[in-house]
Amino acid sequence: MNLFTEGEPIRDTRAPEGPIEERWDKRRFGGKLVNPANRRKLSVIVVGTGLAGGSAAATLGELGYQVKSFCYQDSPRRAHSIAAQGGINAAKNYRNDGDSIQRLFYDTVKGGDYRSRESNVYRLAQVSVEIIDQCVAQGVPFAREYGGLLDTRSFGGVQVSRTFYARGQTGQQLLLGAYQALERQVAAGTVEMFTRHEMLELIIVDGAARGIVARDMVTGEIETHTADAVVLASGGYGNVFFLSTNAKGCNVTATWRAHRKGALFANPCYTQIHPTCIPQSGDHQSKLTLMSESLRNDGRVWVPKKAADKGVDPREIPEDERDYYLERIYPSFGNLVPRDIASRAAKNVCDEGRGVGPGGLGVYLDFADAIQRLGRKAVADKYGNLFEMYERITGEDPFEVPMRIYPAVHYTMGGLWVDYDLQSTVPGLFVVGEANFSDHGANRLGASALMQGLADGYFVLPNTISDYLAKGPFPKVGDDHEAVVEARESVTGRIERLLSIDGDRTPDSFHRELGALMWEYCGMERTDEGLRKAIDRIRELREEFWTRVKVPGENEELNQALEKAGRIADFFELAELMCVDALHRAESCGGHFRAESQTPDGEALRDDEHFAYVAAWEYTGEAPVLHKENLEYENVKMVQRSYK
């Protein structure tokens, strides 16, 4: 049986021709507008209230559209964007250190290992400068220098300081800014908020997205909501690995339901393994904790030179017996290499037997030099909340003992395929933030997720969705429409099936086993043999799930086991597609590392002749269909990436 078939190529037809610097202005001018009086007659559903969804709903409401906003949390401000720590990139060049829109564009394309779309990335760099002004106007308390100017710091994969930050809680402060903008529109009556609601199906009428089916997570009521367009801002799918830095509720269901209804899913195998996370301490854990990449500005990464010293107190290991391996291997970037490179380097030294801590799965992140150079107070001012978090979790004080860190799943560059307008292959379905694939290629640079989320929500989507909505007014869709009834019945049928199995295994036990399988065979290193083994086992496990899962209780109540079971069922299907995508892409690029495709010194080896394309997958219910979008570089030369 073929794992997949190949279909017609796909291309983005929305990006204008001409110089890349002019394309965004051309698109905005060329798109149709909706006058203010007509906006009140048009409705939009936004699923998700993180940075992308919260800013999109707030901005669309401010423009006068009638917006319905959905989140599964008890408050929009509990979206997972709130957990982001280190900062947000913008090409402001306040430091006068050589930064520019062109450099941010180049760094992002290179960081993504030349697997992103030029037009989208350049627009992101252009819009980045507007985001900071927007957030400062909202009152976001960015860190400032002594003279009162906004402060910046460096992140991985760059040689300038372009990352704006609010101590180690930048995501929280940015989300509160978007949240207050959203709540202002709720109070004004342009946005209707639905908390504790989970999207379980997309409603498609005459080929276009016209609404969603959602479950009230408190009462279990199945509701249908219709609109003129639907925006998905539901985040990434890193929790397919079970252990990740994502909140436990993060899931793929909203985007996967859209994929099953015709939206192509692009590059699912591109997952980001973050190099600085607190190592796993045992099998009891259900999630992992991020330690911000910003720590690599002042912390130095090392392991003992001798494997025999891995159990010795690090403070007793002399300087000349330490291997600062990132500084040794990558002298130009040192500890601030991109995430995929830092993660693989950590794995390599641990595989050599020099890893520290339980199971030898850890490396040191040492602040002794920074404390000596800057003073304890200066380090505490920058990273105090991160140090406190680390001490609470591990019982060790980073001011006294080096941190122990190890890579963990953090972000997903893959997502639903979108064009330059952020519209998927389903007309009327727009996808923003981490839920789409568009900007980061095979590896996202640090501090660029917050940049993309706010760029999409505040500046890009509001300008592009109007071109679609200008086709209105759209015919009203009632609850009795056959497409609405069919979508609703498919949801209730699925819930009834899950509740009726009454097996002997919990949803979590299946999720944990699936996650271990994905980490082993589709994690930091992938092979042909391992991926084929994973696909076979995922299929077996999925069949077992549908005969052995036990979901106690009933639908008409708060039922977290039911929520988990539905999400895990979608994770099984996604996991298989991720492995198929990783198997077909027989090259290494960014976060996708195929052991068969590496340079003599162990770096990722791209194959531009055969794989310089976006892999956009179509759901068929059987073997998926691959549609290729060829990547053409006119403004950046494709070369083998080097950070040495």
XYZ file of C-alpha atoms in Angstrom:
644
model
C 0.000 0.000 0.000
C 1.313 3.459 -0.958
C 1.783 5.824 1.964
C 0.753 8.773 -0.232
C 0.056 9.843 -3.802
C 1.144 13.007 -5.582
C -1.395 15.490 -6.899
C -1.326 18.765 -8.790
C 1.136 21.443 -7.648
C -0.193 24.402 -5.698
C 0.890 28.029 -5.774
C 0.193 31.285 -4.007
C -1.686 33.511 -6.445
C -2.254 36.424 -4.049
C 1.247 37.860 -3.675
C 1.710 40.669 -6.226
C 4.536 40.668 -8.747
C 7.323 43.236 -8.634
C 9.971 44.273 -6.108
C 9.517 42.477 -2.806
C 9.665 45.792 -0.912
C 6.494 46.980 -2.690
C 4.352 43.838 -2.605
C 2.550 44.451 0.690
C 1.616 48.027 -0.293
C 0.470 46.763 -3.698
C -1.677 44.053 -2.123
C -3.305 46.434 0.326
C -4.093 48.905 -2.440
C -5.271 46.195 -4.844
C -7.591 44.510 -2.345
C -11.261 45.476 -2.148
C -12.475 47.431 0.867
C -15.714 47.258 2.833
C -17.186 50.614 3.819
C -17.879 51.164 7.542
C -21.674 50.958 7.204
C -21.470 47.584 5.432
C -19.016 46.126 7.960
C -21.789 46.110 10.556
C -23.705 43.683 8.339
C -20.819 41.184 8.072
C -19.824 38.591 10.666
C -16.588 36.744 11.447
C -15.856 33.844 13.806
C -12.396 33.822 15.423
C -11.290 30.594 17.129
C -8.554 31.169 19.713
C -7.709 34.185 21.868
C -3.901 34.102 21.993
C -1.799 36.842 20.457
C -2.990 36.115 16.916
C -6.647 35.435 17.748
C -7.018 38.073 20.439
C -5.475 40.814 18.308
C -7.462 39.720 15.224
C -10.820 39.717 17.045
C -10.058 43.077 18.691
C -9.015 44.688 15.408
C -11.924 43.291 13.400
C -14.302 44.460 16.127
C -12.701 47.914 16.092
C -13.263 48.021 12.325
C -16.966 47.413 12.894
C -17.451 43.754 11.911
C -19.668 41.558 14.072
C -17.249 39.113 15.678
C -17.736 35.929 17.678
C -14.607 34.896 19.598
C -14.114 31.377 20.998
C -11.646 29.893 23.475
C -11.607 26.715 25.543
C -10.050 28.481 28.537
C -12.119 30.171 31.244
C -10.718 33.542 30.153
C -9.171 34.776 26.893
C -6.088 35.858 28.810
C -5.254 32.237 29.680
C -4.368 31.399 26.088
C -0.930 29.768 25.855
C 0.658 32.921 24.391
C 0.800 34.073 28.002
C 3.603 31.560 28.660
C 6.046 33.121 26.169
C 9.061 34.421 28.003
C 11.967 35.937 26.134
C 10.818 38.664 23.761
C 9.507 39.849 20.412
C 11.614 40.726 17.359
C 11.356 43.985 15.442
C 13.698 45.666 12.969
C 13.782 49.013 14.792
C 17.594 49.254 14.884
C 17.496 51.271 18.110
C 20.974 49.945 18.944
C 22.400 51.242 15.643
C 24.071 47.846 15.266
C 23.324 47.239 11.601
C 19.771 45.914 11.819
C 17.200 46.591 9.109
C 14.053 45.143 7.556
C 16.283 43.455 4.973
C 18.443 41.863 7.700
C 15.439 40.586 9.667
C 14.069 39.155 6.426
C 17.395 37.489 5.615
C 17.917 36.139 9.148
C 14.406 34.625 9.148
C 14.805 32.961 5.751
C 18.260 31.634 6.659
C 17.098 30.563 10.134
C 14.265 28.614 8.490
C 16.872 26.856 6.332
C 15.482 28.306 3.090
C 12.139 26.535 3.334
C 9.818 29.549 3.749
C 8.051 31.796 1.268
C 9.944 35.023 0.547
C 6.939 37.325 0.146
C 5.390 36.404 3.493
C 8.668 36.684 5.387
C 9.492 40.118 3.951
C 6.039 41.395 4.919
C 6.570 40.063 8.439
C 9.827 42.021 8.710
C 8.115 45.168 7.399
C 5.206 44.946 9.813
C 7.442 44.151 12.797
C 8.311 47.816 13.293
C 4.622 48.742 13.633
C 3.964 46.107 16.295
C 6.225 47.725 18.876
C 4.542 51.121 18.425
C 1.119 49.485 18.764
C 2.077 47.674 21.964
C 3.761 50.686 23.565
C 0.601 52.707 22.851
C -1.390 50.000 24.654
C 0.865 50.346 27.682
C 2.873 47.122 27.373
C 5.723 47.608 29.914
C 8.729 46.780 27.755
C 12.111 46.901 29.487
C 13.852 50.246 29.149
C 17.427 51.452 29.352
C 18.568 53.925 32.003
C 17.728 56.872 29.736
C 14.170 55.662 29.147
C 14.589 54.205 25.656
C 13.265 50.714 24.919
C 15.886 48.071 25.626
C 16.672 45.127 23.347
C 18.686 41.927 23.559
C 19.916 39.208 21.227
C 18.335 35.863 20.401
C 19.607 32.829 18.525
C 20.623 32.952 14.886
C 21.317 36.699 14.717
C 24.196 39.051 15.390
C 22.167 42.147 16.292
C 19.993 43.074 19.295
C 16.450 43.311 17.950
C 14.456 41.526 20.651
C 12.193 43.735 22.775
C 11.222 42.191 26.092
C 9.421 42.572 29.390
C 11.762 40.733 31.731
C 11.015 37.003 31.300
C 7.279 37.437 30.806
C 6.951 39.147 27.447
C 4.116 36.926 26.232
C 2.075 37.716 29.319
C 2.421 41.462 28.894
C 1.694 41.358 25.154
C -1.339 39.140 25.669
C -2.714 41.440 28.346
C -2.399 44.271 25.822
C -4.342 42.297 23.211
C -6.816 41.141 25.884
C -7.668 44.662 26.992
C -8.159 45.668 23.338
C -10.438 42.622 22.944
C -12.420 43.367 26.114
C -12.934 46.944 24.951
C -14.691 45.580 21.874
C -16.695 43.127 23.985
C -17.929 46.091 26.019
C -18.664 48.024 22.819
C -20.808 45.144 21.539
C -18.826 44.357 18.395
C -17.303 41.156 19.836
C -19.295 38.386 21.516
C -17.085 36.203 23.718
C -17.594 32.440 24.161
C -15.284 31.045 26.839
C -15.096 27.333 27.759
C -16.146 26.447 24.217
C -14.188 23.993 22.074
C -14.481 23.941 18.293
C -15.166 20.393 17.123
C -16.121 20.858 13.463
C -15.990 23.320 10.573
C -19.223 24.088 8.728
C -18.814 24.387 4.941
C -21.669 25.660 2.770
C -21.336 25.729 -1.027
C -17.592 25.151 -0.731
C -16.929 28.051 1.665
C -16.333 28.173 5.435
C -19.497 29.500 7.072
C -19.293 28.506 10.725
C -18.263 26.040 13.405
C -19.732 23.440 15.721
C -18.610 24.007 19.315
C -19.140 22.152 22.570
C -19.916 24.070 25.753
C -17.337 22.422 28.010
C -19.339 23.100 31.169
C -22.787 21.858 30.123
C -21.836 19.632 27.177
C -24.290 21.395 24.886
C -23.421 21.104 21.206
C -23.852 24.512 19.545
C -23.700 25.688 15.941
C -22.471 29.169 15.064
C -22.503 30.625 11.564
C -20.781 33.652 10.049
C -19.542 35.050 6.750
C -15.924 33.967 7.373
C -13.988 31.874 9.889
C -10.539 32.643 11.307
C -8.533 29.888 13.003
C -5.981 31.088 15.548
C -5.806 27.890 17.562
C -2.030 27.492 17.898
C 0.289 24.588 17.205
C 0.276 20.818 17.623
C 3.386 20.173 19.752
C 1.357 18.210 22.285
C 1.257 15.293 19.851
C 4.542 14.433 21.632
C 2.712 14.341 25.030
C 5.714 15.941 26.759
C 6.237 19.493 25.512
C 6.479 23.027 26.833
C 2.896 23.671 25.653
C -0.009 24.001 28.062
C -1.761 20.651 28.527
C -4.885 21.906 26.772
C -3.109 22.838 23.528
C -4.337 20.581 20.730
C -4.728 20.197 16.974
C -8.481 19.587 16.811
C -9.598 22.916 15.306
C -7.048 22.820 12.482
C -7.378 19.073 11.983
C -11.167 19.316 11.593
C -10.575 22.001 8.945
C -7.975 19.754 7.279
C -10.490 16.926 7.082
C -12.914 19.339 5.419
C -10.493 20.281 2.640
C -7.866 22.676 4.040
C -4.389 21.490 3.036
C -1.938 20.843 5.892
C 1.587 22.063 5.095
C 4.923 20.726 6.346
C 3.608 18.836 9.409
C 7.058 17.312 10.060
C 8.592 20.725 10.828
C 8.608 20.764 14.623
C 10.849 22.864 16.832
C 12.837 21.311 19.641
C 13.805 24.121 22.053
C 17.317 23.699 23.495
C 16.746 25.336 26.896
C 14.121 23.453 28.892
C 14.225 21.942 32.352
C 15.098 18.243 31.854
C 12.530 15.546 32.494
C 12.849 14.260 36.057
C 10.849 11.042 35.736
C 8.005 9.142 34.077
C 5.441 10.876 36.295
C 5.668 14.153 34.368
C 2.908 15.320 32.048
C 4.617 18.444 30.677
C 7.969 20.214 30.501
C 8.995 23.758 31.380
C 10.715 26.229 29.085
C 13.695 28.285 30.178
C 13.829 31.329 27.910
C 16.317 31.457 25.058
C 17.227 34.930 26.345
C 19.238 33.155 29.063
C 21.764 32.229 26.378
C 22.713 35.925 26.144
C 24.586 35.644 29.441
C 24.565 31.936 30.287
C 27.317 29.699 28.884
C 26.467 26.142 27.800
C 28.931 23.395 28.728
C 29.472 19.750 29.714
C 32.497 18.059 31.281
C 35.255 17.117 28.829
C 35.497 13.708 30.501
C 32.454 11.448 30.831
C 33.790 10.373 34.235
C 33.118 13.891 35.587
C 29.398 14.008 34.753
C 28.433 13.162 38.342
C 30.849 15.657 39.927
C 29.563 18.928 41.451
C 29.935 21.355 38.491
C 31.482 24.005 40.743
C 34.373 21.637 41.391
C 35.181 21.027 37.717
C 38.095 23.286 36.676
C 37.668 25.647 33.731
C 40.118 23.736 31.540
C 38.132 20.518 32.025
C 34.878 22.019 30.746
C 33.745 21.836 27.126
C 31.883 25.010 26.100
C 30.884 23.115 22.997
C 28.714 25.752 21.276
C 31.469 28.345 21.600
C 33.970 25.772 20.343
C 32.001 24.523 17.330
C 30.274 27.793 16.327
C 32.688 30.632 17.228
C 30.798 33.295 15.207
C 27.495 32.821 17.048
C 28.617 30.924 20.153
C 25.778 30.195 22.547
C 23.324 32.100 20.325
C 23.106 29.642 17.436
C 19.566 28.846 16.210
C 17.449 26.436 18.221
C 17.674 23.424 15.944
C 21.476 23.573 15.947
C 21.769 24.078 19.716
C 19.352 21.190 20.354
C 21.200 18.725 18.135
C 24.536 19.755 19.669
C 23.139 19.027 23.153
C 21.868 15.641 21.994
C 25.268 14.809 20.492
C 27.265 15.496 23.674
C 24.724 13.517 25.714
C 24.952 10.636 23.238
C 28.720 10.716 23.808
C 28.078 9.981 27.493
C 28.907 13.462 28.783
C 25.353 14.531 29.674
C 24.663 15.535 33.277
C 21.811 14.946 35.704
C 19.300 12.059 35.836
C 19.795 9.662 32.929
C 22.612 11.791 31.545
C 20.066 13.909 29.657
C 21.163 17.427 30.493
C 23.823 20.077 29.888
C 24.844 23.018 32.048
C 23.774 26.636 31.495
C 26.177 28.570 33.679
C 25.825 32.200 34.823
C 28.965 32.447 36.953
C 30.787 34.622 34.387
C 27.794 36.935 33.956
C 27.337 37.339 37.717
C 31.016 38.164 38.082
C 30.948 40.589 35.128
C 27.607 42.333 35.705
C 26.855 41.712 39.359
C 24.109 39.627 40.903
C 21.555 42.467 40.895
C 21.909 43.133 37.153
C 21.441 39.439 36.356
C 18.434 39.269 38.712
C 16.878 42.328 37.042
C 17.084 40.618 33.659
C 16.201 37.035 34.550
C 14.942 37.022 38.145
C 11.532 35.461 37.489
C 13.138 32.718 35.354
C 15.684 31.917 38.063
C 12.882 31.768 40.629
C 10.825 29.439 38.416
C 13.820 27.147 37.947
C 14.526 27.026 41.675
C 10.895 26.223 42.514
C 10.864 23.302 40.084
C 14.331 21.830 40.709
C 15.216 22.990 44.228
C 18.525 24.388 42.936
C 19.533 28.075 42.949
C 20.975 29.159 39.542
C 22.891 31.955 41.290
C 24.879 29.263 43.102
C 24.798 26.193 40.800
C 24.618 26.073 36.970
C 21.169 25.345 35.522
C 20.634 21.954 33.895
C 18.825 22.137 30.561
C 17.847 19.734 27.768
C 15.910 20.107 24.488
C 12.116 19.686 24.445
C 9.290 20.098 21.919
C 8.215 23.732 21.911
C 6.702 24.990 18.628
C 5.481 23.755 15.271
C 6.396 25.466 12.012
C 3.934 23.317 10.069
C 0.237 24.191 9.931
C -2.613 24.789 7.535
C -1.446 26.030 4.135
C -2.323 29.669 3.467
C -1.733 32.104 0.636
C -0.401 35.668 0.932
C -3.826 36.758 2.233
C -3.621 34.097 5.001
C -6.561 32.278 3.391
C -6.493 28.478 3.321
C -7.542 26.288 0.419
C -11.099 26.498 1.782
C -12.565 29.865 0.685
C -13.530 32.011 3.672
C -11.264 30.095 6.075
C -8.342 32.236 7.234
C -5.557 30.927 9.468
C -3.263 33.101 11.601
C -0.375 32.680 14.022
C 1.150 29.293 14.811
C -1.863 27.528 13.276
C -0.620 28.383 9.765
C 2.657 27.387 8.122
C 3.660 30.568 6.398
C 6.646 32.395 7.865
C 9.265 30.242 9.557
C 10.253 27.515 7.112
C 11.886 24.505 8.768
C 13.008 26.334 11.924
C 11.670 29.401 13.734
C 14.109 31.895 15.192
C 13.614 32.800 18.832
C 11.227 35.714 19.585
C 9.600 35.460 16.149
C 6.414 33.655 17.250
C 5.105 36.703 19.112
C 6.086 38.852 16.127
C 4.136 36.665 13.694
C 1.071 36.315 15.926
C 0.663 40.067 16.389
C 1.613 40.869 12.782
C -1.094 38.513 11.508
C -3.746 39.662 13.979
C -3.258 43.423 14.142
C -1.970 44.257 10.660
C -2.179 41.513 8.009
C -5.526 39.730 8.419
C -7.643 42.901 8.875
C -6.237 44.165 5.555
C -6.687 40.938 3.589
C -9.979 39.548 4.910
C -11.788 42.647 3.630
C -11.037 41.564 0.056
C -13.010 38.381 0.737
C -15.788 39.994 2.760
C -16.301 42.627 0.051
C -18.038 39.857 -1.929
C -20.905 40.080 0.577
C -23.620 40.284 1.621
C -23.644 36.506 1.919
C -26.826 34.425 2.103
C -27.851 33.658 5.666
C -27.246 30.106 6.880
C -29.787 28.820 9.381
C -29.398 26.064 11.968
C -31.653 23.881 9.799
C -29.380 24.092 6.746
C -28.343 20.585 5.690
C -24.606 21.373 5.988
C -25.099 22.687 9.541
C -27.204 19.684 10.533
C -24.668 17.281 9.007
C -21.737 18.924 10.844
C -23.625 18.856 14.125
C -24.587 15.200 13.710
C -21.004 14.217 12.920
C -19.905 15.784 16.226
C -22.623 14.128 18.305
C -21.962 10.785 16.590
C -18.260 10.978 17.398
C -18.931 11.850 21.035
C -21.417 8.989 21.378
C -18.890 6.587 19.879
C -16.164 7.653 22.321
C -18.504 7.305 25.290
C -19.790 3.895 24.178
C -16.436 2.069 23.869
C -16.083 1.581 27.656
C -12.650 -0.023 27.380
C -9.874 -0.516 29.923
C -7.322 2.218 29.057
C -7.391 5.927 29.864
C -6.989 8.558 27.124
C -3.798 9.736 28.847
C -2.210 6.275 28.636
C -2.684 6.287 24.861
C -1.389 9.847 24.601
C 1.724 9.040 26.625
C 2.493 5.993 24.444
C 1.925 7.949 21.225
C 4.146 10.770 22.481
C 7.008 8.419 23.358
C 6.735 6.869 19.896
C 6.855 10.271 18.190
C 9.804 11.481 20.293
C 11.762 8.314 19.552
C 11.176 8.164 15.794
C 10.015 11.653 14.701
C 11.858 13.830 17.224
C 15.352 15.319 17.021
C 16.637 12.662 14.623
C 14.658 10.685 12.040
C 15.503 7.716 9.844
C 13.728 5.845 7.059
C 13.557 2.664 9.123
C 12.388 4.425 12.287
C 9.649 6.402 10.538
C 8.256 3.295 8.832
C 8.231 1.523 12.175
C 6.447 4.507 13.745
C 3.752 4.589 11.045
C 2.971 0.897 11.533
C 2.801 1.268 15.321
C 0.678 4.462 15.151
C -1.883 2.623 13.034
C -1.973 -0.277 15.493
C -2.283 2.067 18.432
C -5.075 4.046 16.752
C -7.082 0.860 16.167
C -6.508 -0.130 19.767
C -7.650 3.318 20.929
C -11.027 2.947 19.211
C -11.644 -0.404 20.924
C -10.029 0.019 24.354
C -10.299 3.658 25.444
C -12.427 4.282 28.525
C -14.257 7.614 28.743
C -16.281 7.734 31.980
C -19.221 10.044 32.568
C -21.464 11.535 29.918
C -21.500 14.405 27.454
C -23.963 16.631 29.311
C -21.481 17.631 32.011
C -17.954 18.867 32.575
C -16.038 15.869 31.235
C -12.295 16.284 30.822
C -11.777 12.649 29.875
C -14.096 13.199 26.903
C -12.208 16.356 25.909
C -8.883 14.500 26.032
C -10.185 11.498 24.095
C -11.432 13.673 21.228
C -8.143 15.540 21.016
C -6.038 12.379 21.159
C -8.100 10.780 18.383
C -7.063 13.711 16.168
C -3.446 13.489 17.361
C -3.305 9.880 16.094
C -4.242 10.959 12.570
C -1.875 13.929 12.686
C 0.999 11.773 13.981
C 0.744 9.464 10.995
C 0.787 12.401 8.571
C 3.811 13.896 10.363
C 5.721 10.632 9.923
C 4.666 10.306 6.266
C 5.815 13.882 5.640
C 9.133 13.266 7.436
C 9.631 10.023 5.505
C 8.965 11.551 2.086
C 11.316 14.501 2.806
C 14.579 12.573 2.489
C 16.724 15.604 3.301
C 17.697 17.420 6.474
C 16.579 21.013 6.899
C 16.147 23.072 10.055
C 14.279 21.126 12.729
C 13.799 18.158 10.382
C 16.988 16.103 10.686
C 17.258 12.914 8.652
C 20.270 10.876 9.801
C 20.854 9.788 6.187
C 21.337 13.411 5.065
C 24.110 15.154 6.980
C 27.463 16.782 6.275
C 30.716 15.069 7.336
C 30.720 17.139 10.545
C 27.125 16.223 11.416
C 25.224 19.318 10.218
C 21.884 19.238 8.366
C 22.372 18.663 4.623
C 19.616 20.093 2.433
C 18.714 18.753 -0.994
C 17.520 21.839 -2.854
C 17.297 20.035 -6.184
C 14.575 17.687 -4.960
C 12.974 19.299 -1.882
C 12.848 23.083 -2.309
C 9.080 23.093 -1.900
C 6.287 23.323 0.635
C 4.614 19.942 1.137
C 0.870 20.627 1.345
C -1.154 17.519 2.171
C -4.747 16.817 1.207
C -6.925 14.620 3.424
C -8.660 11.740 1.640
C -9.493 9.315 4.448
C -6.924 6.927 2.992
C -3.477 7.726 1.552
C -2.990 11.523 1.675
C -2.302 13.464 -1.518
C 0.845 15.599 -1.723
C 0.616 18.996 -3.431
C 3.931 20.821 -3.892
C 4.386 24.584 -3.771
C 7.788 25.286 -5.301
C 9.866 27.815 -3.383
C 11.541 30.398 -5.603
C 14.212 32.674 -4.157
C 14.791 35.961 -5.961
C 16.098 38.090 -3.086
C 18.112 35.634 -0.987
C 20.622 33.177 -2.394
C 20.073 29.589 -1.242
C 23.307 28.375 0.344
C 24.196 25.700 2.874
C 23.538 27.263 6.265
C 26.572 27.944 8.459
C 26.796 29.568 11.878
C 30.479 28.808 12.385
